[in-house]
Coordinates of C-alpha atoms in Angstrom, one line a residue:
Chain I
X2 CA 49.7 84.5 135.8
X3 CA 50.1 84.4 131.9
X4 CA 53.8 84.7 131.2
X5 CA 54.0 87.4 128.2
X6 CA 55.6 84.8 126.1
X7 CA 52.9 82.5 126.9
X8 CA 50.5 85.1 124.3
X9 CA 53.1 84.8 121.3
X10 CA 51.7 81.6 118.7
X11 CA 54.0 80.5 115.4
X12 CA 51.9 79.4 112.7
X13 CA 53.2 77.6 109.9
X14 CA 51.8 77.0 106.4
X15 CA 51.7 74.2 104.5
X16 CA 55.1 73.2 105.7
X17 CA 56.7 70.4 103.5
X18 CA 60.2 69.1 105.4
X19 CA 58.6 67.2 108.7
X20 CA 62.2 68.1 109.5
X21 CA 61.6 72.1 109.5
X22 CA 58.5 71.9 112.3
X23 CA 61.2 69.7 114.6
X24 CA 64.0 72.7 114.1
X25 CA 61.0 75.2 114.1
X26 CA 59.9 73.6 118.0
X27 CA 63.0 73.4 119.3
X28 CA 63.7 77.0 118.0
X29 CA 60.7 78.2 120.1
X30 CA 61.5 76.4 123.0
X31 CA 65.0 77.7 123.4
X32 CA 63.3 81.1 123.7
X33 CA 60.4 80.0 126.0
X34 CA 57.7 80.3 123.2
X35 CA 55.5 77.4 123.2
X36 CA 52.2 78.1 121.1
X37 CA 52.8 76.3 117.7
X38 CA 50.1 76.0 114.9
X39 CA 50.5 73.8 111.4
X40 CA 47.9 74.7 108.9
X41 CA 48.1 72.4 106.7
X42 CA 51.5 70.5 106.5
X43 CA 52.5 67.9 103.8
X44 CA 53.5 66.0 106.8
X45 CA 54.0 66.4 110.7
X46 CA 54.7 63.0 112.6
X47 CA 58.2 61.8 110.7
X48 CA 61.1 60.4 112.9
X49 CA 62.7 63.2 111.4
X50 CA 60.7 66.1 113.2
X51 CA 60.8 64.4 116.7
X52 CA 64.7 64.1 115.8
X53 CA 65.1 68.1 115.2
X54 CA 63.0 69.2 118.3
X55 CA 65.9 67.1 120.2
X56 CA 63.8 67.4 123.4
X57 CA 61.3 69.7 122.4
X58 CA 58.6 67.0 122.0
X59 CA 56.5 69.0 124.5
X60 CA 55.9 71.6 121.9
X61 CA 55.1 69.2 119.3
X62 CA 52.7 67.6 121.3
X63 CA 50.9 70.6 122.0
X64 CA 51.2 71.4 118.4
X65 CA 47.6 72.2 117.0
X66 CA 46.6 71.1 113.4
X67 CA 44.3 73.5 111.6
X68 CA 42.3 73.3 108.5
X69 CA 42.9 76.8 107.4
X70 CA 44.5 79.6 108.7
X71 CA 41.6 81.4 109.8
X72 CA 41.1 78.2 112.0
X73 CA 44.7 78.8 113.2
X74 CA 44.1 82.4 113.9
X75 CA 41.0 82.4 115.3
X76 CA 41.4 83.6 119.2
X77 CA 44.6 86.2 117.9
X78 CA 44.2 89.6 118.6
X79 CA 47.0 91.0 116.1
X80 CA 48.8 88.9 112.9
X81 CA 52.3 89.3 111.7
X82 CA 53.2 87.9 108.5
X83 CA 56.5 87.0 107.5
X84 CA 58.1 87.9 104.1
X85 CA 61.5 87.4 103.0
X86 CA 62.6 90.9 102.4
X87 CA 61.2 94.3 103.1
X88 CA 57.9 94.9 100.7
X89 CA 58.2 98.8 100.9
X90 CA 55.7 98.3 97.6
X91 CA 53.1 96.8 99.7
X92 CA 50.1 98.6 102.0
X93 CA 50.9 96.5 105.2
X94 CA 53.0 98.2 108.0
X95 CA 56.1 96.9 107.9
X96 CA 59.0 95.7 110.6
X97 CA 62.7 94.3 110.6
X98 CA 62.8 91.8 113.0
X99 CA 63.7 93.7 116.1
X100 CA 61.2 96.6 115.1
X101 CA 59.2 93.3 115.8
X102 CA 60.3 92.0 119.0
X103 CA 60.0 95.7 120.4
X104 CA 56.2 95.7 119.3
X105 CA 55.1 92.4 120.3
X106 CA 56.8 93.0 123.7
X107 CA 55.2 96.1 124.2
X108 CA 52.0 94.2 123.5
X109 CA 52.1 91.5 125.5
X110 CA 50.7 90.1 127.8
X111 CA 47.8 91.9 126.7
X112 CA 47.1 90.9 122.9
X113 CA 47.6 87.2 121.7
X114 CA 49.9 87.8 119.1
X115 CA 50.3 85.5 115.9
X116 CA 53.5 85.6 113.8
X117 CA 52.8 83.5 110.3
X118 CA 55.4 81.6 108.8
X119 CA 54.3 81.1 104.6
X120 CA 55.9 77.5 102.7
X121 CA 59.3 77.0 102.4
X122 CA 60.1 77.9 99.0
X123 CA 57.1 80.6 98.3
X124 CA 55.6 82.2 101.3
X125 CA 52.5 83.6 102.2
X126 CA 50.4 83.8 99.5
X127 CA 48.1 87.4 98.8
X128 CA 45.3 86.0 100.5
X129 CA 47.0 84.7 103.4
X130 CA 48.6 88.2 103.6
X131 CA 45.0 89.5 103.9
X132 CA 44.8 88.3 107.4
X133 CA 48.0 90.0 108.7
X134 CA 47.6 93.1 110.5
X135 CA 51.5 94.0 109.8
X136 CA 54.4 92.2 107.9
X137 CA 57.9 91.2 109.3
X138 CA 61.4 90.7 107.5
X139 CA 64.2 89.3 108.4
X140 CA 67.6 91.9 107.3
X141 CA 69.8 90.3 105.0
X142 CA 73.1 90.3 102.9
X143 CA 70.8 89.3 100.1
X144 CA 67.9 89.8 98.5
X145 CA 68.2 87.0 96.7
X146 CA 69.0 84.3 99.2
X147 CA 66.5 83.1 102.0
X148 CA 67.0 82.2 105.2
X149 CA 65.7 78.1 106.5
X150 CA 62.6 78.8 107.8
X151 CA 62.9 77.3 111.1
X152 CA 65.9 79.7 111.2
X153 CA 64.1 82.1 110.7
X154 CA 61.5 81.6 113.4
X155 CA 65.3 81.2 115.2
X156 CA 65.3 84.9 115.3
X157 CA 61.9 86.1 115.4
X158 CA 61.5 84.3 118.2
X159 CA 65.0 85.5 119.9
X160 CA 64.0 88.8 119.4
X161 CA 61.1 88.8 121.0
X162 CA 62.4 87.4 123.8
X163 CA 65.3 89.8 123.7
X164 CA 62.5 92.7 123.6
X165 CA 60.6 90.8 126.4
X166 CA 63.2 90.6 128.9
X167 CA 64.5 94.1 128.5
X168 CA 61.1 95.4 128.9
X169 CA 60.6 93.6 131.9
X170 CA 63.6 94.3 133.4
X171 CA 62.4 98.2 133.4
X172 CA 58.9 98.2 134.9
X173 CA 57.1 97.6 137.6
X174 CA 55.4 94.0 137.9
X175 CA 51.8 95.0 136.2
X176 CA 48.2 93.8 137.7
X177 CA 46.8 91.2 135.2
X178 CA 44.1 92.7 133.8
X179 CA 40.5 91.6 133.6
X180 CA 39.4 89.7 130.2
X181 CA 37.1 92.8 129.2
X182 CA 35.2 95.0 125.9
X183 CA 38.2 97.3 126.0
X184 CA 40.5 94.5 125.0
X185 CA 41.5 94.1 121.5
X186 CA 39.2 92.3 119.1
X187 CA 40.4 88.5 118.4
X188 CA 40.6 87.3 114.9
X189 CA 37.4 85.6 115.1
X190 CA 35.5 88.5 116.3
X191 CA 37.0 90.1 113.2
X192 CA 36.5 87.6 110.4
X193 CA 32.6 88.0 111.7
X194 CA 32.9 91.3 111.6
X195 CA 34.2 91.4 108.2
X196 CA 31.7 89.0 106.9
X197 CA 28.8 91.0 108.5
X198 CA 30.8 93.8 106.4
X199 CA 30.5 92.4 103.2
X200 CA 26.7 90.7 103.4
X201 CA 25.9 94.6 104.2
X202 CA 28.0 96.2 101.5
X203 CA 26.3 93.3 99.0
X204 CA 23.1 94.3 100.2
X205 CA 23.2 97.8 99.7
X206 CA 24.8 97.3 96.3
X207 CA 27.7 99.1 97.2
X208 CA 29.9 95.8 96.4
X209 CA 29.6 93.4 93.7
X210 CA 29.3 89.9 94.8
X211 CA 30.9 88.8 91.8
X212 CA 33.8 90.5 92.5
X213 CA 34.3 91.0 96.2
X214 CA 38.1 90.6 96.2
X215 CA 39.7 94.3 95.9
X216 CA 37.3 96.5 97.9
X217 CA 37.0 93.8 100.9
X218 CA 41.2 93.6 100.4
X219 CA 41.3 97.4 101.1
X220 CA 39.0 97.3 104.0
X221 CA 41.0 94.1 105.8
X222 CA 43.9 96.4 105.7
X223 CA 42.0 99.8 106.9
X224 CA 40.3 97.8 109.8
X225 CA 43.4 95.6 111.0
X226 CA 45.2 98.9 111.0
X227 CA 43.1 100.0 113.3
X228 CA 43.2 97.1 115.8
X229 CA 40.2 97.5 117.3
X230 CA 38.7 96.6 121.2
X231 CA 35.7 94.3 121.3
X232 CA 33.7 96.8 122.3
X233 CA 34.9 99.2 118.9
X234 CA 33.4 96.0 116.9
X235 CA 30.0 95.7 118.5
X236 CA 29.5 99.2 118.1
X237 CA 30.6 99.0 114.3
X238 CA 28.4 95.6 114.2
X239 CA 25.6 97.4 115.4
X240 CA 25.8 100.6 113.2
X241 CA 26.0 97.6 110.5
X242 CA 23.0 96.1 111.5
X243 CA 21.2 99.3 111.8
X244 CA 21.4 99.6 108.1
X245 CA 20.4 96.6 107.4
X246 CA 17.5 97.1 109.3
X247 CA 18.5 94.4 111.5
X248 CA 19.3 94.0 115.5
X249 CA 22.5 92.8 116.9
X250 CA 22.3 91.2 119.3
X251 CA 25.5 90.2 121.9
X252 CA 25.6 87.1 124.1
X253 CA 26.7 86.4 127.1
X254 CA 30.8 86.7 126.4
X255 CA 32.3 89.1 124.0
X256 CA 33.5 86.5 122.0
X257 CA 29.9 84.8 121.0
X258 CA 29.0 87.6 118.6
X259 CA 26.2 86.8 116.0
X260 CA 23.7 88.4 113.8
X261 CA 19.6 87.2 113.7
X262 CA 17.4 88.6 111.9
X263 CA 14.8 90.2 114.2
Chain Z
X13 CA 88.6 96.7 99.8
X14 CA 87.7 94.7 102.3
X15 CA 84.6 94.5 103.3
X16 CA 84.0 94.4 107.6
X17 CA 82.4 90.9 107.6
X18 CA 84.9 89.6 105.1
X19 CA 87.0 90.0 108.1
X20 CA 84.9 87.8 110.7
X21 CA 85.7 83.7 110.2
X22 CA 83.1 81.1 111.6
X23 CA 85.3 78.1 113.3
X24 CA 84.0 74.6 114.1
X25 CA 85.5 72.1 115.8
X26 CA 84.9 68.0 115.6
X27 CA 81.4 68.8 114.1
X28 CA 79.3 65.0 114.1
X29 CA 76.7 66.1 111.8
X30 CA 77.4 67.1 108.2
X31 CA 74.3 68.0 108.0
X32 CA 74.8 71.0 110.5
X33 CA 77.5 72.2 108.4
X34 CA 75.3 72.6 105.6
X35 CA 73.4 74.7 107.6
X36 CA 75.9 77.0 109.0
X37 CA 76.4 77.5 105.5
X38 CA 73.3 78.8 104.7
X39 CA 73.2 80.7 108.0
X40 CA 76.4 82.5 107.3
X41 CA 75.3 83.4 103.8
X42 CA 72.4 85.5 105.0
X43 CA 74.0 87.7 106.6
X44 CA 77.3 88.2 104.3
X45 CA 79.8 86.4 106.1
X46 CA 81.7 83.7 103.9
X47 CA 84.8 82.2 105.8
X48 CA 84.2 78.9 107.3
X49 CA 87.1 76.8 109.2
X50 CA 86.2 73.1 110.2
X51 CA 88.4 71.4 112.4
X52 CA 88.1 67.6 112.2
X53 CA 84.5 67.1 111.2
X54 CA 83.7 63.4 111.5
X55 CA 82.3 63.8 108.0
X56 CA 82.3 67.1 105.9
X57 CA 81.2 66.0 102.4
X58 CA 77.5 64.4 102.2
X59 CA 74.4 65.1 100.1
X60 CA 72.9 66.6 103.2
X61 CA 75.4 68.9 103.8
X62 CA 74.7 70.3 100.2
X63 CA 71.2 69.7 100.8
X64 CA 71.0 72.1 104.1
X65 CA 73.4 74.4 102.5
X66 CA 70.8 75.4 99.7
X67 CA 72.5 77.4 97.6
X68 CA 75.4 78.2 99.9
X69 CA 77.7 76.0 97.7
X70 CA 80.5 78.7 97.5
X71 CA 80.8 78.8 101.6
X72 CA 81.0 75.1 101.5
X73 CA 83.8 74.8 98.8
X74 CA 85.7 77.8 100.4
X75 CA 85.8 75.9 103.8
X76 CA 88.6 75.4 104.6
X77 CA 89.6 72.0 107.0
X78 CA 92.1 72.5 109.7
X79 CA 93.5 69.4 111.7
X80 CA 93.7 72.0 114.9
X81 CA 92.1 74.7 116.1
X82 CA 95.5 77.0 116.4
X83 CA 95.9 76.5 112.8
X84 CA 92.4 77.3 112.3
X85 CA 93.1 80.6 114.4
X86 CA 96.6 81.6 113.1
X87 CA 95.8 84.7 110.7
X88 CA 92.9 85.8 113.9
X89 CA 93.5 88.8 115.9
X90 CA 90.4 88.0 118.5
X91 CA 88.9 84.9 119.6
X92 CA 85.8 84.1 120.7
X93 CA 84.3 81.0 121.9
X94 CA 80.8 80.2 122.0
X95 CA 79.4 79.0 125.4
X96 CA 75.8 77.6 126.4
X97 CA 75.2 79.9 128.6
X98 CA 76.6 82.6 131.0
X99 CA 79.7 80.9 132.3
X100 CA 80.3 84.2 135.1
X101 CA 82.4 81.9 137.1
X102 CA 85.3 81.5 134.7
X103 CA 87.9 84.4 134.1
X104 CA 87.1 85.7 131.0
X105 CA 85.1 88.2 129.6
X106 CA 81.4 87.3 128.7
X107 CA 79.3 88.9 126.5
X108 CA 75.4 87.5 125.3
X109 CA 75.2 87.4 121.5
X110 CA 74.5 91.4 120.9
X111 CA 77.1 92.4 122.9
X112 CA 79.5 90.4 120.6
X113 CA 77.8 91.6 118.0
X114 CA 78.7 95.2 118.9
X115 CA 82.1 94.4 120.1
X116 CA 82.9 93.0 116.6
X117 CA 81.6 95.7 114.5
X118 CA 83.3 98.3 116.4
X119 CA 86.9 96.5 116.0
X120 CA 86.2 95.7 111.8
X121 CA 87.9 95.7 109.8
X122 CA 91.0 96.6 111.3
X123 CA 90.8 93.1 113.3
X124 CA 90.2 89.4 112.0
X125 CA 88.3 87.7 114.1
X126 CA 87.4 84.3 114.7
X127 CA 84.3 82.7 116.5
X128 CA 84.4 79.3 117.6
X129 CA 81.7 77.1 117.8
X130 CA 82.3 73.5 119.9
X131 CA 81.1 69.8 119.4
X132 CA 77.1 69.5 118.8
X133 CA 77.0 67.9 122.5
X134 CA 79.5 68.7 124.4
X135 CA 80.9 72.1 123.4
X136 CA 84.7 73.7 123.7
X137 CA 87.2 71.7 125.6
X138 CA 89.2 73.6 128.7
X139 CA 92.1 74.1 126.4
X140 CA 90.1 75.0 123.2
X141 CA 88.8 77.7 125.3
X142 CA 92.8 79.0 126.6
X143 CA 92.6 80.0 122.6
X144 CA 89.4 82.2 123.4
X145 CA 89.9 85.9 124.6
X146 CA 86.5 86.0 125.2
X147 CA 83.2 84.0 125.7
X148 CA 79.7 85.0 124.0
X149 CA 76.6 82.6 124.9
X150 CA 73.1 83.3 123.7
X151 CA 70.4 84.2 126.0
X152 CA 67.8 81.5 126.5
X153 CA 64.8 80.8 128.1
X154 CA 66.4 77.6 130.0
X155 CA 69.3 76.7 131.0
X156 CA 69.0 73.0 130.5
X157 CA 68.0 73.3 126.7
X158 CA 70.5 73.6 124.1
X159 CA 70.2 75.7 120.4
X160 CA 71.1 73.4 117.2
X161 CA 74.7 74.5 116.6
X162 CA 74.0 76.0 112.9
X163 CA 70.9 77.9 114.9
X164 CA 73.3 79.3 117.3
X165 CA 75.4 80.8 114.2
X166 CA 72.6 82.1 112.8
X167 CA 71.8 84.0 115.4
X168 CA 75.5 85.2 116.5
X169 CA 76.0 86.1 112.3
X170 CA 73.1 87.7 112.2
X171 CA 73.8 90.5 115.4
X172 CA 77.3 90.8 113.6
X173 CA 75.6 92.2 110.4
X174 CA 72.8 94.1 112.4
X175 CA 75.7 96.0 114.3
X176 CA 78.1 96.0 111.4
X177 CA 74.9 97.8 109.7
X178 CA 74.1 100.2 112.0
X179 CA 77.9 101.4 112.5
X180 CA 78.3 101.4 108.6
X181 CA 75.3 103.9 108.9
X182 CA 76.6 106.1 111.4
X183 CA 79.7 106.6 110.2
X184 CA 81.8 108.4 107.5
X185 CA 83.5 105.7 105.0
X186 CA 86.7 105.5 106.2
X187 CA 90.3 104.8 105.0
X188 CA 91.4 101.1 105.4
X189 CA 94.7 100.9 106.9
X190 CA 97.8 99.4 106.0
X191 CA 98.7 96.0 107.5
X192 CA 101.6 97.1 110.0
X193 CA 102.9 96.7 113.5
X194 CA 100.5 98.7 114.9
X195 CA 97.5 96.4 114.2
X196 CA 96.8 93.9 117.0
X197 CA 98.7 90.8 116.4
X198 CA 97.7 88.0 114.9
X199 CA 96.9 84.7 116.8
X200 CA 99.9 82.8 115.5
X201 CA 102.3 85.6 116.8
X202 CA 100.5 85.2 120.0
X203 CA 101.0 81.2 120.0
X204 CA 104.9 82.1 118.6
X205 CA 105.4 84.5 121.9
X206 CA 103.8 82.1 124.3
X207 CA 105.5 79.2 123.3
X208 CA 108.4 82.0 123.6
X209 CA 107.4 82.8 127.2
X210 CA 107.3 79.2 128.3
X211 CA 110.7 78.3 126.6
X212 CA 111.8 81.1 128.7
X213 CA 110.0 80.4 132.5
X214 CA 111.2 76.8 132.4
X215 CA 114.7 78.1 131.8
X216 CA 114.4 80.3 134.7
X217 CA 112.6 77.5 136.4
X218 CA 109.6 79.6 137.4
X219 CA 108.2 77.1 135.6
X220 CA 107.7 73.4 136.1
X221 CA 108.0 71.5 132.5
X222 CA 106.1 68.4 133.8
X223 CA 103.2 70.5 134.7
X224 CA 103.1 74.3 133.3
X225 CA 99.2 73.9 132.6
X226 CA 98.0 76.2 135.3
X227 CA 100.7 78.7 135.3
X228 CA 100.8 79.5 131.1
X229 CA 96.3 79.1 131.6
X230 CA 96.2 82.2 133.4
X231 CA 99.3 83.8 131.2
X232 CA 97.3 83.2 128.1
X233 CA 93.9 84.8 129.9
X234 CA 96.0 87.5 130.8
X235 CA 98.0 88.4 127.5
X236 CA 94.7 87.8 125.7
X237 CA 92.8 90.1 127.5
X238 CA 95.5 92.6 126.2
X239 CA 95.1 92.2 123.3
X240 CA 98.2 93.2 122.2
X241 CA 99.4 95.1 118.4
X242 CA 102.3 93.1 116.7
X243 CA 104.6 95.7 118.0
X244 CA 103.9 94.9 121.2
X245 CA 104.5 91.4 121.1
X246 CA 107.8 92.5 119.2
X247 CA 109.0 94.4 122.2
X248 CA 107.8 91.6 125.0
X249 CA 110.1 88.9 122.9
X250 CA 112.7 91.3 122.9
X251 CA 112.3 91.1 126.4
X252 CA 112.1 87.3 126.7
X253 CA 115.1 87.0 124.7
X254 CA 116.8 89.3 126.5
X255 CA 116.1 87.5 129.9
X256 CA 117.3 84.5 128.2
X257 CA 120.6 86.4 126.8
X258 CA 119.7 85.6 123.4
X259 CA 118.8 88.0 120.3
X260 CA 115.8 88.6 119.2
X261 CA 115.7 89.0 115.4
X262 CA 112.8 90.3 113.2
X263 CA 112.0 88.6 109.4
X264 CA 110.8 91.0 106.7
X265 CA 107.2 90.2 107.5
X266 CA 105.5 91.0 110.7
X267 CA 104.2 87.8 111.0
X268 CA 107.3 86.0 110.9
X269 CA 109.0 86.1 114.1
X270 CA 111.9 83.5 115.2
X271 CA 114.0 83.4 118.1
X272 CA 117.7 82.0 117.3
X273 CA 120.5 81.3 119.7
X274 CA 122.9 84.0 118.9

């Protein structure tokens, strides 16, 4: 059986101290998270990473390198991104970090669950933030300080654990269920989704292809706020194929969704 | 006026890496709490301790270096040590790292308390921990991995602030008292009355000198646990002093207590 914590990932961007992914994999591991993702980073095998995980050399083994973070994301059901204080200004939905631990508790073992970590000194960038569903912040003294960033995956990941534990503590041990359509949609089932979106919006006129950026940003949002099933995005891939004048087809497995002209 | 985490004072003993210190820096700059007391680091001053403390410079040059832990402790009410995990064999009180948290903020700013955090490898000695009233560990995913020391503070400073912050929230600002006898007393008081107590069981020889280990371990546990206000320890010197048919006589300050042959 899937442990919950087994359906938590970290991904980490463009990470430059070799030194912070040791710290970050031995942070994980003392909370029983193992999933760890590096988009990108300046550089990953140092003597100085294997050093930090101090035994954790499991995690970094595991460790999976990714071209982009759509790469990294690809079989999540639901992304948190990380920012260093709380952007009350910004259209996500936002958490502290044990808002957090609560949700992704309550969430697993169902959804895979990815919590983003952005670069050292400047974060996620706007585009990045386009692929998180929700954002997460760690409380602080200051706003003007920040936290190390493997310290910081310190207490996301504590907190979900914390969350975990107390939740399974309270109920009933639960029948696994079935991989099925009423699950949530993963990442990848999105991003095709989303790019069927905007072919069909282009088509129709609605959206200039010059200038994608803002309406596509606002529909990321309105979609990953919804969080839908599999089944919720073949019906809204059909309805888009409809107007196209196209059939969608599904394959065999929910995940293997693609559009051919008919 | 103070301010509650003004009151709380990081301790750590026989650090090896300076490194780490840089780091608890950092970590106890995030969350607002400034007073840092290292007994014997092998090596305090190195460009990787300023490195790691990015930006936490004022923590660092506040530190202040103590050649033992009871002079690290003297001005502390409370004590807590930090243990690897839930030691519920030995006679004190536990508590996992939000516990302490809570415990802490409920007894700011009236109390100062300390939190000690052992060697890298090997943690608090036997008789570091007879300074302890108390033992906090924080909960893991395995017992047989071990949190990076400035992680661990992290994590402990950061459920201080959370509960400190929620209490702050709660309550109506409140008057700060005057230092007096009624406040619990302070940890050199405590050492002044134990050293007091032993003085007087080996006179009485309920004590053996050659070997009063066992016999003043479980006194200390005991008074500890008390927790007792200067007054307090006033009257059970009085006592002492009385058993031993000497006078008991209280300096100006408080703090300043002396036994002298009459």
């Amino acid at each position: 059986m899937t442990q919950p914590l087994d359906q938590i990932c970290i991904v980490m961007i463009q990470t430059s101290h070799p030194g912070n992914i040791g710290s970050a994999a031995r942070a994980m591991k003392t909370m029983g998270i193992h999933d760890l993702r590096l988009v990108n980073p300046t550089r990953f095998h140092s003597p100085e990473t294997k050093a930090l995980a101090s035994g954790a050399d499991d995690i970094l083994e595991q460790a999976r390198l990714c071209s982009s973070l759509q790469a990294a994301l690809a079989d999540c059901h639901y992304v948190i991104g990380t920012s260093a204080r709380s952007e009350r200004s910004l259209p996500w939905p936002q958490m502290d970090a044990r808002e957090c631990g609560q949700w992704v508790a309550e969430h697993l073992p169902q959804q895979k669950i990815a919590l983003v970590f952005g670069r050292e000194r400047t974060g996620l960038t706007n585009e990045e933030l386009e692929h998180c569903q929700a954002l997460v912040h760690i409380p602080m003294a200051f706003d003007f300080f920040s936290l190390n960033i493997a310290a910081a995956i310190q207490i996301i990941c504590y907190e979900c654990m914390m969350a975990t534990r107390q939740i399974q503590a309270s109920k009933p041990p639960e029948v696994t269920s079935a991989k099925g359509l009423e699950e949530p949609a993963t990442t990848a089932a999105m991003e095709s989704f989303f790019i069927h979106l905007e072919q069909a919006l282009v088509e129709v006129e609605y959206l200039d292809p010059d200038n994608p950026r803002l309406l596509m940003r606002r529909l990321r949002r309105l979609f990953g706020r919804i969080n839908p099933t599999q089944s919720e995005v073949n019906i809204l891939r059909g309805i888009l194929s409809a107007f196209q004048g196209r059939k969608f087809i599904r394959r065999s497995s929910a995940d293997q969704i693609n559009v051919r002209n008919t």
